[in-house]
């Protein structure tokens, strides 16, 4: 038996979710892009990422942040190149 109407019931294919409620605090807080600030694990100060040099050392307390493998290889290669330049300048100075 199909009910009083005599036809099939329509299925709800589209479900309407209620809109998310946004609080006033969320509207007032400025959006800051990720990756601009980093927090030091040792001194708990927030540091602007451009203040950290290529060795990833905290300018406040000297804490060494973790380096990725690529960063470590790059640093090692740059140190080797720097040592070679120093050796060449010493050799040139000795020859003069």
JSON list of C-alpha atoms in Angstrom, two decimals:
[
{"chain": "A", "resi": 1, "resn": "UNK", "atom": "CA", "xyz": [0.00, 0.00, 0.00]},
{"chain": "A", "resi": 2, "resn": "UNK", "atom": "CA", "xyz": [1.37, 3.43, -0.98]},
{"chain": "A", "resi": 3, "resn": "UNK", "atom": "CA", "xyz": [-0.40, 5.66, 1.49]},
{"chain": "A", "resi": 4, "resn": "UNK", "atom": "CA", "xyz": [-3.17, 8.14, 1.05]},
{"chain": "A", "resi": 5, "resn": "UNK", "atom": "CA", "xyz": [-1.58, 10.04, -1.81]},
{"chain": "A", "resi": 6, "resn": "UNK", "atom": "CA", "xyz": [-1.11, 7.00, -3.92]},
{"chain": "A", "resi": 7, "resn": "UNK", "atom": "CA", "xyz": [2.45, 7.90, -5.03]},
{"chain": "A", "resi": 8, "resn": "UNK", "atom": "CA", "xyz": [6.00, 7.30, -3.85]},
{"chain": "A", "resi": 9, "resn": "UNK", "atom": "CA", "xyz": [7.64, 9.66, -1.39]},
{"chain": "A", "resi": 10, "resn": "UNK", "atom": "CA", "xyz": [10.42, 11.86, -2.74]},
{"chain": "A", "resi": 11, "resn": "UNK", "atom": "CA", "xyz": [13.84, 11.37, -1.21]},
{"chain": "A", "resi": 12, "resn": "UNK", "atom": "CA", "xyz": [15.82, 14.30, 0.14]},
{"chain": "A", "resi": 13, "resn": "UNK", "atom": "CA", "xyz": [18.92, 14.30, -2.04]},
{"chain": "A", "resi": 14, "resn": "UNK", "atom": "CA", "xyz": [20.08, 17.72, -0.92]},
{"chain": "A", "resi": 15, "resn": "UNK", "atom": "CA", "xyz": [20.73, 18.16, 2.74]},
{"chain": "A", "resi": 16, "resn": "UNK", "atom": "CA", "xyz": [20.96, 21.68, 4.04]},
{"chain": "A", "resi": 17, "resn": "UNK", "atom": "CA", "xyz": [23.46, 22.15, 6.84]},
{"chain": "A", "resi": 18, "resn": "UNK", "atom": "CA", "xyz": [22.90, 25.12, 9.11]},
{"chain": "A", "resi": 19, "resn": "UNK", "atom": "CA", "xyz": [25.45, 27.93, 8.65]},
{"chain": "A", "resi": 20, "resn": "UNK", "atom": "CA", "xyz": [28.39, 27.97, 11.05]},
{"chain": "A", "resi": 21, "resn": "UNK", "atom": "CA", "xyz": [28.10, 30.48, 13.83]},
{"chain": "A", "resi": 22, "resn": "UNK", "atom": "CA", "xyz": [31.06, 32.88, 13.91]},
{"chain": "A", "resi": 23, "resn": "UNK", "atom": "CA", "xyz": [31.73, 34.62, 17.18]},
{"chain": "A", "resi": 24, "resn": "UNK", "atom": "CA", "xyz": [32.59, 38.32, 17.43]},
{"chain": "A", "resi": 25, "resn": "UNK", "atom": "CA", "xyz": [36.08, 37.46, 18.71]},
{"chain": "A", "resi": 26, "resn": "UNK", "atom": "CA", "xyz": [36.81, 35.50, 15.52]},
{"chain": "A", "resi": 27, "resn": "UNK", "atom": "CA", "xyz": [35.66, 38.42, 13.38]},
{"chain": "A", "resi": 28, "resn": "UNK", "atom": "CA", "xyz": [37.85, 40.91, 15.24]},
{"chain": "A", "resi": 29, "resn": "UNK", "atom": "CA", "xyz": [41.08, 38.87, 15.28]},
{"chain": "A", "resi": 30, "resn": "UNK", "atom": "CA", "xyz": [43.34, 39.57, 12.31]},
{"chain": "A", "resi": 31, "resn": "UNK", "atom": "CA", "xyz": [44.37, 36.65, 10.16]},
{"chain": "A", "resi": 32, "resn": "UNK", "atom": "CA", "xyz": [48.12, 35.99, 10.33]},
{"chain": "A", "resi": 33, "resn": "UNK", "atom": "CA", "xyz": [49.65, 33.74, 7.66]},
{"chain": "A", "resi": 34, "resn": "UNK", "atom": "CA", "xyz": [51.21, 30.52, 8.92]},
{"chain": "A", "resi": 35, "resn": "UNK", "atom": "CA", "xyz": [54.97, 30.28, 9.13]},
{"chain": "A", "resi": 36, "resn": "UNK", "atom": "CA", "xyz": [55.76, 33.94, 9.93]},
{"chain": "A", "resi": 37, "resn": "UNK", "atom": "CA", "xyz": [56.36, 33.42, 13.63]},
{"chain": "A", "resi": 38, "resn": "UNK", "atom": "CA", "xyz": [58.05, 30.62, 15.53]},
{"chain": "A", "resi": 39, "resn": "UNK", "atom": "CA", "xyz": [58.15, 30.01, 19.27]},
{"chain": "A", "resi": 40, "resn": "UNK", "atom": "CA", "xyz": [61.43, 29.13, 20.95]},
{"chain": "A", "resi": 41, "resn": "UNK", "atom": "CA", "xyz": [61.24, 25.94, 23.00]},
{"chain": "A", "resi": 42, "resn": "UNK", "atom": "CA", "xyz": [63.90, 27.16, 25.42]},
{"chain": "A", "resi": 43, "resn": "UNK", "atom": "CA", "xyz": [63.02, 30.79, 26.26]},
{"chain": "A", "resi": 44, "resn": "UNK", "atom": "CA", "xyz": [59.31, 30.65, 25.18]},
{"chain": "A", "resi": 45, "resn": "UNK", "atom": "CA", "xyz": [59.62, 33.89, 23.18]},
{"chain": "A", "resi": 46, "resn": "UNK", "atom": "CA", "xyz": [57.95, 34.37, 19.82]},
{"chain": "A", "resi": 47, "resn": "UNK", "atom": "CA", "xyz": [60.45, 35.12, 17.06]},
{"chain": "A", "resi": 48, "resn": "UNK", "atom": "CA", "xyz": [59.90, 36.52, 13.59]},
{"chain": "A", "resi": 49, "resn": "UNK", "atom": "CA", "xyz": [61.22, 33.90, 11.15]},
{"chain": "A", "resi": 50, "resn": "UNK", "atom": "CA", "xyz": [63.32, 36.43, 9.23]},
{"chain": "A", "resi": 51, "resn": "UNK", "atom": "CA", "xyz": [65.30, 37.11, 12.43]},
{"chain": "A", "resi": 52, "resn": "UNK", "atom": "CA", "xyz": [66.54, 33.51, 12.49]},
{"chain": "A", "resi": 53, "resn": "UNK", "atom": "CA", "xyz": [69.67, 33.02, 10.40]},
{"chain": "A", "resi": 54, "resn": "UNK", "atom": "CA", "xyz": [70.50, 30.03, 8.21]},
{"chain": "A", "resi": 55, "resn": "UNK", "atom": "CA", "xyz": [71.82, 28.11, 11.22]},
{"chain": "A", "resi": 56, "resn": "UNK", "atom": "CA", "xyz": [68.39, 28.36, 12.91]},
{"chain": "A", "resi": 57, "resn": "UNK", "atom": "CA", "xyz": [69.60, 29.79, 16.21]},
{"chain": "A", "resi": 58, "resn": "UNK", "atom": "CA", "xyz": [67.33, 31.76, 18.56]},
{"chain": "A", "resi": 59, "resn": "UNK", "atom": "CA", "xyz": [68.60, 35.37, 18.76]},
{"chain": "A", "resi": 60, "resn": "UNK", "atom": "CA", "xyz": [67.44, 35.67, 22.39]},
{"chain": "A", "resi": 61, "resn": "UNK", "atom": "CA", "xyz": [68.89, 32.60, 24.10]},
{"chain": "A", "resi": 62, "resn": "UNK", "atom": "CA", "xyz": [71.04, 30.81, 21.48]},
{"chain": "A", "resi": 63, "resn": "UNK", "atom": "CA", "xyz": [68.81, 27.72, 21.28]},
{"chain": "A", "resi": 64, "resn": "UNK", "atom": "CA", "xyz": [69.43, 25.63, 18.15]},
{"chain": "A", "resi": 65, "resn": "UNK", "atom": "CA", "xyz": [66.25, 24.73, 16.29]},
{"chain": "A", "resi": 66, "resn": "UNK", "atom": "CA", "xyz": [66.03, 21.41, 14.48]},
{"chain": "A", "resi": 67, "resn": "UNK", "atom": "CA", "xyz": [67.40, 21.36, 10.92]},
{"chain": "A", "resi": 68, "resn": "UNK", "atom": "CA", "xyz": [66.00, 19.28, 8.10]},
{"chain": "A", "resi": 69, "resn": "UNK", "atom": "CA", "xyz": [68.30, 16.98, 6.17]},
{"chain": "A", "resi": 70, "resn": "UNK", "atom": "CA", "xyz": [68.37, 19.35, 3.19]},
{"chain": "A", "resi": 71, "resn": "UNK", "atom": "CA", "xyz": [69.25, 22.33, 5.39]},
{"chain": "A", "resi": 72, "resn": "UNK", "atom": "CA", "xyz": [72.03, 20.38, 7.08]},
{"chain": "A", "resi": 73, "resn": "UNK", "atom": "CA", "xyz": [73.53, 19.29, 3.74]},
{"chain": "A", "resi": 74, "resn": "UNK", "atom": "CA", "xyz": [73.33, 22.85, 2.42]},
{"chain": "A", "resi": 75, "resn": "UNK", "atom": "CA", "xyz": [75.10, 24.20, 5.51]},
{"chain": "A", "resi": 76, "resn": "UNK", "atom": "CA", "xyz": [77.78, 21.54, 5.34]},
{"chain": "A", "resi": 77, "resn": "UNK", "atom": "CA", "xyz": [78.43, 22.28, 1.66]},
{"chain": "A", "resi": 78, "resn": "UNK", "atom": "CA", "xyz": [78.56, 26.03, 2.29]},
{"chain": "A", "resi": 79, "resn": "UNK", "atom": "CA", "xyz": [81.07, 25.49, 5.12]},
{"chain": "A", "resi": 80, "resn": "UNK", "atom": "CA", "xyz": [83.25, 23.30, 2.87]},
{"chain": "A", "resi": 81, "resn": "UNK", "atom": "CA", "xyz": [83.14, 25.94, 0.12]},
{"chain": "A", "resi": 82, "resn": "UNK", "atom": "CA", "xyz": [84.02, 28.65, 2.65]},
{"chain": "A", "resi": 83, "resn": "UNK", "atom": "CA", "xyz": [86.99, 26.60, 3.92]},
{"chain": "A", "resi": 84, "resn": "UNK", "atom": "CA", "xyz": [88.22, 26.08, 0.37]},
{"chain": "A", "resi": 85, "resn": "UNK", "atom": "CA", "xyz": [88.07, 29.82, -0.28]},
{"chain": "A", "resi": 86, "resn": "UNK", "atom": "CA", "xyz": [90.04, 30.50, 2.90]},
{"chain": "A", "resi": 87, "resn": "UNK", "atom": "CA", "xyz": [92.67, 27.93, 1.96]},
{"chain": "A", "resi": 88, "resn": "UNK", "atom": "CA", "xyz": [93.02, 29.42, -1.53]},
{"chain": "A", "resi": 89, "resn": "UNK", "atom": "CA", "xyz": [93.44, 32.93, -0.12]},
{"chain": "A", "resi": 90, "resn": "UNK", "atom": "CA", "xyz": [96.09, 31.66, 2.31]},
{"chain": "A", "resi": 91, "resn": "UNK", "atom": "CA", "xyz": [97.94, 29.89, -0.50]},
{"chain": "A", "resi": 92, "resn": "UNK", "atom": "CA", "xyz": [97.80, 33.01, -2.65]},
{"chain": "A", "resi": 93, "resn": "UNK", "atom": "CA", "xyz": [99.10, 35.15, 0.23]},
{"chain": "A", "resi": 94, "resn": "UNK", "atom": "CA", "xyz": [101.97, 32.70, 0.87]},
{"chain": "A", "resi": 95, "resn": "UNK", "atom": "CA", "xyz": [103.01, 32.77, -2.79]},
{"chain": "A", "resi": 96, "resn": "UNK", "atom": "CA", "xyz": [103.13, 36.57, -2.80]}
]
